[in-house]
mmCIF file of C-alpha atoms and ligand atoms in Angstrom:
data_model
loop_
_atom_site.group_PDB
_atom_site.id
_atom_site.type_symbol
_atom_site.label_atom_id
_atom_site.label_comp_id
_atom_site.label_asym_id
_atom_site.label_seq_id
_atom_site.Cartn_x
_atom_site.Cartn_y
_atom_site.Cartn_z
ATOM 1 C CA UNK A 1 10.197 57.644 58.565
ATOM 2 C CA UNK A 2 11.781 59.434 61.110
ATOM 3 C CA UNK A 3 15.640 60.618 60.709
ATOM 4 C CA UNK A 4 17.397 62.115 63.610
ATOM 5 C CA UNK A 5 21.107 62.516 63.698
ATOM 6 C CA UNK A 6 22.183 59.035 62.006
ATOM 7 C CA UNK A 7 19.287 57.122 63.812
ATOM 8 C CA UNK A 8 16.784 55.734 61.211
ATOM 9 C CA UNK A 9 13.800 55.204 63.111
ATOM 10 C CA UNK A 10 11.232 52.956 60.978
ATOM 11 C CA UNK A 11 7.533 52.021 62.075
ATOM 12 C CA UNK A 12 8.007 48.607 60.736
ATOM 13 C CA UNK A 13 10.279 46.757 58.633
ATOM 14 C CA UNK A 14 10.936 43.352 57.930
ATOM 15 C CA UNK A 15 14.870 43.244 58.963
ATOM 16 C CA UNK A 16 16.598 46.140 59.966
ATOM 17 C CA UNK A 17 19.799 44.015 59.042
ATOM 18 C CA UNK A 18 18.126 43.739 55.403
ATOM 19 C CA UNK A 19 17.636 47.473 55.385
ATOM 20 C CA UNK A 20 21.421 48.196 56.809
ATOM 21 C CA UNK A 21 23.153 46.397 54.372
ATOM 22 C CA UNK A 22 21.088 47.129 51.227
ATOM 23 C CA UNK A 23 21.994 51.048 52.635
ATOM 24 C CA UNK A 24 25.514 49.950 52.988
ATOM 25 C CA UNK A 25 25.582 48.944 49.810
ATOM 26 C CA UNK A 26 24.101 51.975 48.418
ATOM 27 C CA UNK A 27 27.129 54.126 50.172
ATOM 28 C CA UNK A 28 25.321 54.884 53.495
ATOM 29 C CA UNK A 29 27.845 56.470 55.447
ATOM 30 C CA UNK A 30 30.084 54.426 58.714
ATOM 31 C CA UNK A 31 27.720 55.274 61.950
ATOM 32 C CA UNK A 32 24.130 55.411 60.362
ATOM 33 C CA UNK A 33 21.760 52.784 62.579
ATOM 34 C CA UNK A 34 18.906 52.354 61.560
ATOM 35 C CA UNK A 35 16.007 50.509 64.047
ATOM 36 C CA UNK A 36 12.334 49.865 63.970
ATOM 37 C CA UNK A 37 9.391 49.359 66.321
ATOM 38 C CA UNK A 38 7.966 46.849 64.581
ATOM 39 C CA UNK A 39 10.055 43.805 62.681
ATOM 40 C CA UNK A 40 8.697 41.696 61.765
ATOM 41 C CA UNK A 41 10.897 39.012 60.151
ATOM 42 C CA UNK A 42 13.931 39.447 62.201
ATOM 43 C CA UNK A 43 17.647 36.973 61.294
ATOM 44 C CA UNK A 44 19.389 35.458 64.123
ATOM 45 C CA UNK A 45 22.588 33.678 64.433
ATOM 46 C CA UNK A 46 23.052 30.522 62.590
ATOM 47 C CA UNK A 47 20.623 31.260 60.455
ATOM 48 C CA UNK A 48 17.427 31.437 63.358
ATOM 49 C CA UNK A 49 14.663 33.280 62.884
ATOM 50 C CA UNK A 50 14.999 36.217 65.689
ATOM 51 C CA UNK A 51 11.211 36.839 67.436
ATOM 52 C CA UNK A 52 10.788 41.041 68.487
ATOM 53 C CA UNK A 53 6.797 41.615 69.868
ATOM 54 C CA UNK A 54 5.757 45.026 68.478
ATOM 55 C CA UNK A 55 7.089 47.691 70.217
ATOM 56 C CA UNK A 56 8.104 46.067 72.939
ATOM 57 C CA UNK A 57 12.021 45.353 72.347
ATOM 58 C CA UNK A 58 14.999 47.103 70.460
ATOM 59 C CA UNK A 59 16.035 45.960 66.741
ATOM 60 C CA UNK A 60 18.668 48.014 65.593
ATOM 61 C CA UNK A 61 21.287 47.612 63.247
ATOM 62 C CA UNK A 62 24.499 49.774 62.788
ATOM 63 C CA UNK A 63 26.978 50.326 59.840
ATOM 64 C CA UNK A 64 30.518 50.209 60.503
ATOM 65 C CA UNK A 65 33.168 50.972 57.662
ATOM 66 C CA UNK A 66 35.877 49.615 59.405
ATOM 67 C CA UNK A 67 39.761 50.048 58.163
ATOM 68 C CA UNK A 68 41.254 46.114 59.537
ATOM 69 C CA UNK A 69 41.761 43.179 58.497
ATOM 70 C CA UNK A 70 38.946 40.562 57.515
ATOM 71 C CA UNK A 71 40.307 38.494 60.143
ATOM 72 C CA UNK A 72 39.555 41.097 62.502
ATOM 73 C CA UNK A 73 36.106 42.230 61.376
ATOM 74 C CA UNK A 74 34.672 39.524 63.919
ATOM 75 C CA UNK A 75 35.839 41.307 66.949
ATOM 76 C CA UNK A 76 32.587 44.280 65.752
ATOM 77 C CA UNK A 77 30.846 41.737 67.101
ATOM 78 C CA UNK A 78 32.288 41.411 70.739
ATOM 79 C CA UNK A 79 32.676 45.243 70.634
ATOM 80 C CA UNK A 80 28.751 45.549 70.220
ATOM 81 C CA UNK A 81 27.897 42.835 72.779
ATOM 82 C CA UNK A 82 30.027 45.038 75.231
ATOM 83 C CA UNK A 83 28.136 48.083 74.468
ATOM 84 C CA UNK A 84 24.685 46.335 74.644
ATOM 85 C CA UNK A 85 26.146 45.064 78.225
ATOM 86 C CA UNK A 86 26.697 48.352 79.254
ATOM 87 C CA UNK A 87 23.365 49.601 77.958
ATOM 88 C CA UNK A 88 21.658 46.915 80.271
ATOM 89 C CA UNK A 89 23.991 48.067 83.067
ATOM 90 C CA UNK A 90 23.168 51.746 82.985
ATOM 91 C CA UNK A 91 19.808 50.922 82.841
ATOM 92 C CA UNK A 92 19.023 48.067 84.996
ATOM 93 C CA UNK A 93 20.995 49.389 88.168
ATOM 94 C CA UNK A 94 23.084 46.637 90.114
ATOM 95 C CA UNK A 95 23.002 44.013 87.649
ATOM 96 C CA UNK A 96 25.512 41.434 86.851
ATOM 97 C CA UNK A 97 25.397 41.663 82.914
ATOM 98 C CA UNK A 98 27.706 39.407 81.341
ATOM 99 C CA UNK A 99 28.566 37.874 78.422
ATOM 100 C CA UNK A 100 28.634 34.284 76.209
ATOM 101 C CA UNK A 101 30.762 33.820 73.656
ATOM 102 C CA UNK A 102 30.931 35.170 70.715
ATOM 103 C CA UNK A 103 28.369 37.839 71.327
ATOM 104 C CA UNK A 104 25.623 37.011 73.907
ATOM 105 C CA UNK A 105 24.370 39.103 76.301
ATOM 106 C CA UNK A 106 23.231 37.500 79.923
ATOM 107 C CA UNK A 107 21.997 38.005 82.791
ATOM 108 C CA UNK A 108 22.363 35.026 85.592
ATOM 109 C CA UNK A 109 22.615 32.641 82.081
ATOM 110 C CA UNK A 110 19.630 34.280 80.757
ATOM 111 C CA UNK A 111 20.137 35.838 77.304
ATOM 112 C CA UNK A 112 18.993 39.376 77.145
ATOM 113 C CA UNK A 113 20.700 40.523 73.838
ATOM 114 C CA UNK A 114 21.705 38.778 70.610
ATOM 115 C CA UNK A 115 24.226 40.504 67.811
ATOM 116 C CA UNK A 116 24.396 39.611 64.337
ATOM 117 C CA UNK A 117 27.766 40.707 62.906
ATOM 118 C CA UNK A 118 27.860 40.653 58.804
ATOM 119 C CA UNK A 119 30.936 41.698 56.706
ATOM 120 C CA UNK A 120 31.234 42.246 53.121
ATOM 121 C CA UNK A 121 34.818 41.728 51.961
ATOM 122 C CA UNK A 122 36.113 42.856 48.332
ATOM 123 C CA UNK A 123 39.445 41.386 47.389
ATOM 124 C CA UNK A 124 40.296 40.968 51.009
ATOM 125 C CA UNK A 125 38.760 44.397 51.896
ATOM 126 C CA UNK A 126 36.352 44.818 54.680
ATOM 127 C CA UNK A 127 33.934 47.152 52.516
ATOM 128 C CA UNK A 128 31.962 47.240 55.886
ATOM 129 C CA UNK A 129 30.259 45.660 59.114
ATOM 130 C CA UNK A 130 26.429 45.345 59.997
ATOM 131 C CA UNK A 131 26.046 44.837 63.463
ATOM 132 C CA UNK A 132 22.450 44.003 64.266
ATOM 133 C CA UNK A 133 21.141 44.333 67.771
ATOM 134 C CA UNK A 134 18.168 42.226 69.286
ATOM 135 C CA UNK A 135 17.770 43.900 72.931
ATOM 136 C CA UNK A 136 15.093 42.271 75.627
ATOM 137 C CA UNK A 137 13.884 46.244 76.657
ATOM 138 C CA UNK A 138 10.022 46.181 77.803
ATOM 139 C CA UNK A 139 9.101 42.338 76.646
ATOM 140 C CA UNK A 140 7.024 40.055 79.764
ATOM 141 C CA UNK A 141 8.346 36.506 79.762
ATOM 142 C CA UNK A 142 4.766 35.827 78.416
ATOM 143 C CA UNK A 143 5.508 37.392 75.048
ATOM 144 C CA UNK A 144 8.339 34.464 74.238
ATOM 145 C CA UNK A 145 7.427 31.388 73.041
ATOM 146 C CA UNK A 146 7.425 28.708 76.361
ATOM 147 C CA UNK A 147 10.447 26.457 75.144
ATOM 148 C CA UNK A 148 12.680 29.699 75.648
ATOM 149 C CA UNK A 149 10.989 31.444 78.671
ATOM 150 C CA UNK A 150 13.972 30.173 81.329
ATOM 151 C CA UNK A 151 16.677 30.709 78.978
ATOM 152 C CA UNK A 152 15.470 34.752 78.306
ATOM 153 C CA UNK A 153 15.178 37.946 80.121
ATOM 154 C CA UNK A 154 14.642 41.530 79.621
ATOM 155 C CA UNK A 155 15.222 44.761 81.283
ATOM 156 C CA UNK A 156 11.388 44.960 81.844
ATOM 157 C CA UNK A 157 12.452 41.817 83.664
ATOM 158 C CA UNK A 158 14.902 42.405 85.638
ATOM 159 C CA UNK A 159 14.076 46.285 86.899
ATOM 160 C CA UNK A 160 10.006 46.151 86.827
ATOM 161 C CA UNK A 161 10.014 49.266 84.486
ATOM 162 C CA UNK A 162 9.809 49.924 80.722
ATOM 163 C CA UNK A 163 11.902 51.914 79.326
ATOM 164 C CA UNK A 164 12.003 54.560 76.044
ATOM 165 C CA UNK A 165 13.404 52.255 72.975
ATOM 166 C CA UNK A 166 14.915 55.066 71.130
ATOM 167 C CA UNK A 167 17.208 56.338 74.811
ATOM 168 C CA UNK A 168 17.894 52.853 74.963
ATOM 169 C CA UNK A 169 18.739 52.837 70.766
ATOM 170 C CA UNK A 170 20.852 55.887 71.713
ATOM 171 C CA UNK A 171 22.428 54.721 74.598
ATOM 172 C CA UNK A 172 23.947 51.425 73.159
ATOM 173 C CA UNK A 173 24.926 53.831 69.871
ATOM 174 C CA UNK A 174 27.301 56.569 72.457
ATOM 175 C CA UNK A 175 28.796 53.006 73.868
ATOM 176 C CA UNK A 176 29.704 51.804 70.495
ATOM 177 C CA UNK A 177 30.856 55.354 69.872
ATOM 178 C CA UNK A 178 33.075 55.048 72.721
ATOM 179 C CA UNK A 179 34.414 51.600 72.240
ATOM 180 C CA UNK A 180 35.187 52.867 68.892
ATOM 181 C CA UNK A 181 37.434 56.299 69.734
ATOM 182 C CA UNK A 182 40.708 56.425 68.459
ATOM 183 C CA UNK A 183 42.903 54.302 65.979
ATOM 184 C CA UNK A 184 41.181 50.572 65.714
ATOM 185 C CA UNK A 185 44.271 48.489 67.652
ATOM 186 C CA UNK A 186 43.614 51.080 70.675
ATOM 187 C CA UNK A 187 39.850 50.216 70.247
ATOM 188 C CA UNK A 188 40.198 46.358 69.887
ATOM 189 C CA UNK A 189 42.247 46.322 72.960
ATOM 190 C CA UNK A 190 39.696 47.934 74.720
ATOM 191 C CA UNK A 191 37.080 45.989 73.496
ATOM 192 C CA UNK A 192 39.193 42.604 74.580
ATOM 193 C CA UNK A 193 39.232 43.865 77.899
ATOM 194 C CA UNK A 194 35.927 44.623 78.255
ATOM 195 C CA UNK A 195 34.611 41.950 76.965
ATOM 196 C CA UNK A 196 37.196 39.666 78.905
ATOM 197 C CA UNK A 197 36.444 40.853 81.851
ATOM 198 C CA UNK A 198 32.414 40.410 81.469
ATOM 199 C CA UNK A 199 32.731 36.962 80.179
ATOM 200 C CA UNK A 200 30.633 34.488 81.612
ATOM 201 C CA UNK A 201 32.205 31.405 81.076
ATOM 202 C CA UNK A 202 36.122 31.401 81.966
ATOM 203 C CA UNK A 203 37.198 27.494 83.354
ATOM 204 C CA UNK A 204 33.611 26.289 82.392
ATOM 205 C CA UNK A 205 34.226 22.973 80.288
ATOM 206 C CA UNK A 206 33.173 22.919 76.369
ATOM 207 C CA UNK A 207 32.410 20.397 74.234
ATOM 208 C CA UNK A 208 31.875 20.701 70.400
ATOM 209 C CA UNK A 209 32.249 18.533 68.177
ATOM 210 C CA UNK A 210 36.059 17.959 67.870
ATOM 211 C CA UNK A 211 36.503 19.797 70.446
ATOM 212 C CA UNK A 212 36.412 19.315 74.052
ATOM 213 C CA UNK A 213 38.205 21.216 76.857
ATOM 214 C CA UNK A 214 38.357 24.289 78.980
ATOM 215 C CA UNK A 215 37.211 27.510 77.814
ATOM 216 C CA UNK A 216 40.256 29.507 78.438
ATOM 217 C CA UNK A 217 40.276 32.878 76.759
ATOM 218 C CA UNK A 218 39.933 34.638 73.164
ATOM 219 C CA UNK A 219 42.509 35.485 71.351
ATOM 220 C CA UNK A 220 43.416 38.789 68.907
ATOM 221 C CA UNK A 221 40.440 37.680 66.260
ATOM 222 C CA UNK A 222 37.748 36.887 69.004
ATOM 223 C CA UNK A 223 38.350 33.161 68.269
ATOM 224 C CA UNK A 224 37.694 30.635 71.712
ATOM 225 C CA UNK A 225 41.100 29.049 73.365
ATOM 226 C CA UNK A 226 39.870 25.739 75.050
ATOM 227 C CA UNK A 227 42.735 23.942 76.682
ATOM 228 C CA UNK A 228 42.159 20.188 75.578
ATOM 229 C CA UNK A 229 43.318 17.653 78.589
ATOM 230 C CA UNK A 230 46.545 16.799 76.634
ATOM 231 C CA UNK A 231 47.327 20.181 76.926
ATOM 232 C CA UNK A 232 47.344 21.630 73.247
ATOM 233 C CA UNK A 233 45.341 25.034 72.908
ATOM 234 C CA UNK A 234 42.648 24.454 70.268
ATOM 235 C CA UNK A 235 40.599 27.122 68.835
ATOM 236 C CA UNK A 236 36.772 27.945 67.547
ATOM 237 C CA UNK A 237 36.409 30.772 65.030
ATOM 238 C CA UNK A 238 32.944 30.046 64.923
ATOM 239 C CA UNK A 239 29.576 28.852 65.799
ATOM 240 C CA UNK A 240 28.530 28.274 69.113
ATOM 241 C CA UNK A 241 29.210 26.884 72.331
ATOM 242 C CA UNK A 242 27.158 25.325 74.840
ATOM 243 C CA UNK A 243 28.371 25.921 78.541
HETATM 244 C C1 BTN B 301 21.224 36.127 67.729
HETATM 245 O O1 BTN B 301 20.841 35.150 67.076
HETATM 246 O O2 BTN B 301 21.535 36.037 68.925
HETATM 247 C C2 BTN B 301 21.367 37.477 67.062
HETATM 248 C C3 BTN B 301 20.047 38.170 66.951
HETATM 249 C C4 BTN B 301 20.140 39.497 66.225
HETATM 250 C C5 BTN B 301 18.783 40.106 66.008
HETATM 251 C C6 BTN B 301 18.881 41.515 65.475
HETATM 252 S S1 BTN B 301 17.392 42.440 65.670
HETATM 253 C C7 BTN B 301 18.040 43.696 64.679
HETATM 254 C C8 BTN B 301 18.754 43.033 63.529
HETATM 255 N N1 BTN B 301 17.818 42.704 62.479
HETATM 256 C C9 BTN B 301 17.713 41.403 62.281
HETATM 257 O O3 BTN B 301 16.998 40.857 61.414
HETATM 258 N N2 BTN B 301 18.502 40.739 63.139
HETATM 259 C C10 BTN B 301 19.239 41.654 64.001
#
């Protein structure tokens, strides 16, 4: 194992979210990420099984000891898919990188980055966040399975060149870091804006069960607004969304 700073870097590990929280639990401290070249039994959203070829894309997961509400907690997740964004953007030169609610990252509706945000709340404390990061670095569209190759990209992908998985580990980290300066209202606003003003899918019409409208913003907690054709704002905490 190789420690540098508060980046964790592990050959292989089955679940670098597994790892994060079991050291969150332990008392690891609010900024230690911990990432490995190899997982190989990776957690999506909605409980998926996230795919990662060896040494090919990023897995990294971060532990944040946030002082908010448990209502707010959520928005750790939009804050990381804006700093994954502007990984791919500093990186991949001239590219539109967007993003799907809640925490997508895309490129020309192409995911290229997943997050996995996990509280654990005591007695309506937020005793801390894992955000896990699944990044598309150096992966061919060969390596995913065939169902998913036109609904995936990677920076590989989009630039033709690979690129160094801990600067990239490092980059997304000083992003967070950034996103994360000063008191958390100051940093949630930012993050809002950010994220707001990457979003992919502003007008486009939604329909989930329930719920069917147009996608018209997020509010304080991250929720969706979708304006329903009566009128009424209706809102998704929740889940996902198909655009
Ligand atoms: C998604 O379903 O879009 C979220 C995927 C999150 C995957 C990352 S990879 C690093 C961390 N470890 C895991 O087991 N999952 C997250």
């Amino acid at each position: 194992m190789l420690s540098t700073d508060k980046l964790i870097i592990l050959e292989e590990a089955n679940s670098t979210q597994d790892i994060a929280i079991e050291m969150a639990r332990q008392g690891a401290h609010d900024g230690t990420a911990v990432m490995t070249l190899n997982q190989t039994a990776g957690r999506g959203r909605m409980g998926r099984s996230w795919a990662s070829p060896s040494g090919k894309n990023l897995a990294l997961s971060f532990i944040i000891r946030p002082s908010c509400e448990p209502s707010l907690a959520p928005l750790y997740g939009l804050m990381a898919s804006v700093a994954a964004a502007q990984t791919v953007e500093a990186f991949c030169l001239n590219t539109l990188v967007q993003v799907k609610w809640p925490n997508d990252v895309i490129v020309e509706g192409r995911k290229i980055a997943g997050i996995l945000p996990q509280a654990q709340v005591i007695n309506n404390n937020v005793e801390f966040v894992i955000v896990g990061l699944g990044l598309n670095v150096n992966s061919a569209m060969e390596d995913f399975p065939v169902d998913i190759i036109d609904k995936v990209t990677s920076m590989a992908d989009l630039s033709g060149e690979s690129f160094d998985l801990t600067s990239v580990a490092r980059s997304f980290l000083s992003y967070m870091k950034a996103l994360r300066d000063g008191p958390a209202d100051i940093s949630f606003k930012k993050t809002l804006e950010l994220w707001n003003s990457k979003w992919a899918h502003r007008g486009c019409y939604v329909n989930r069960t329930g719920i069917e409208g147009i996608a018209e913003g997020i509010d304080v907690t991250g929720a969706l607004l979708v304006r329903a054709k009566g009128g009424e704002l209706l809102k998704i905490s929740s889940g996902e969304v198909n655009f």
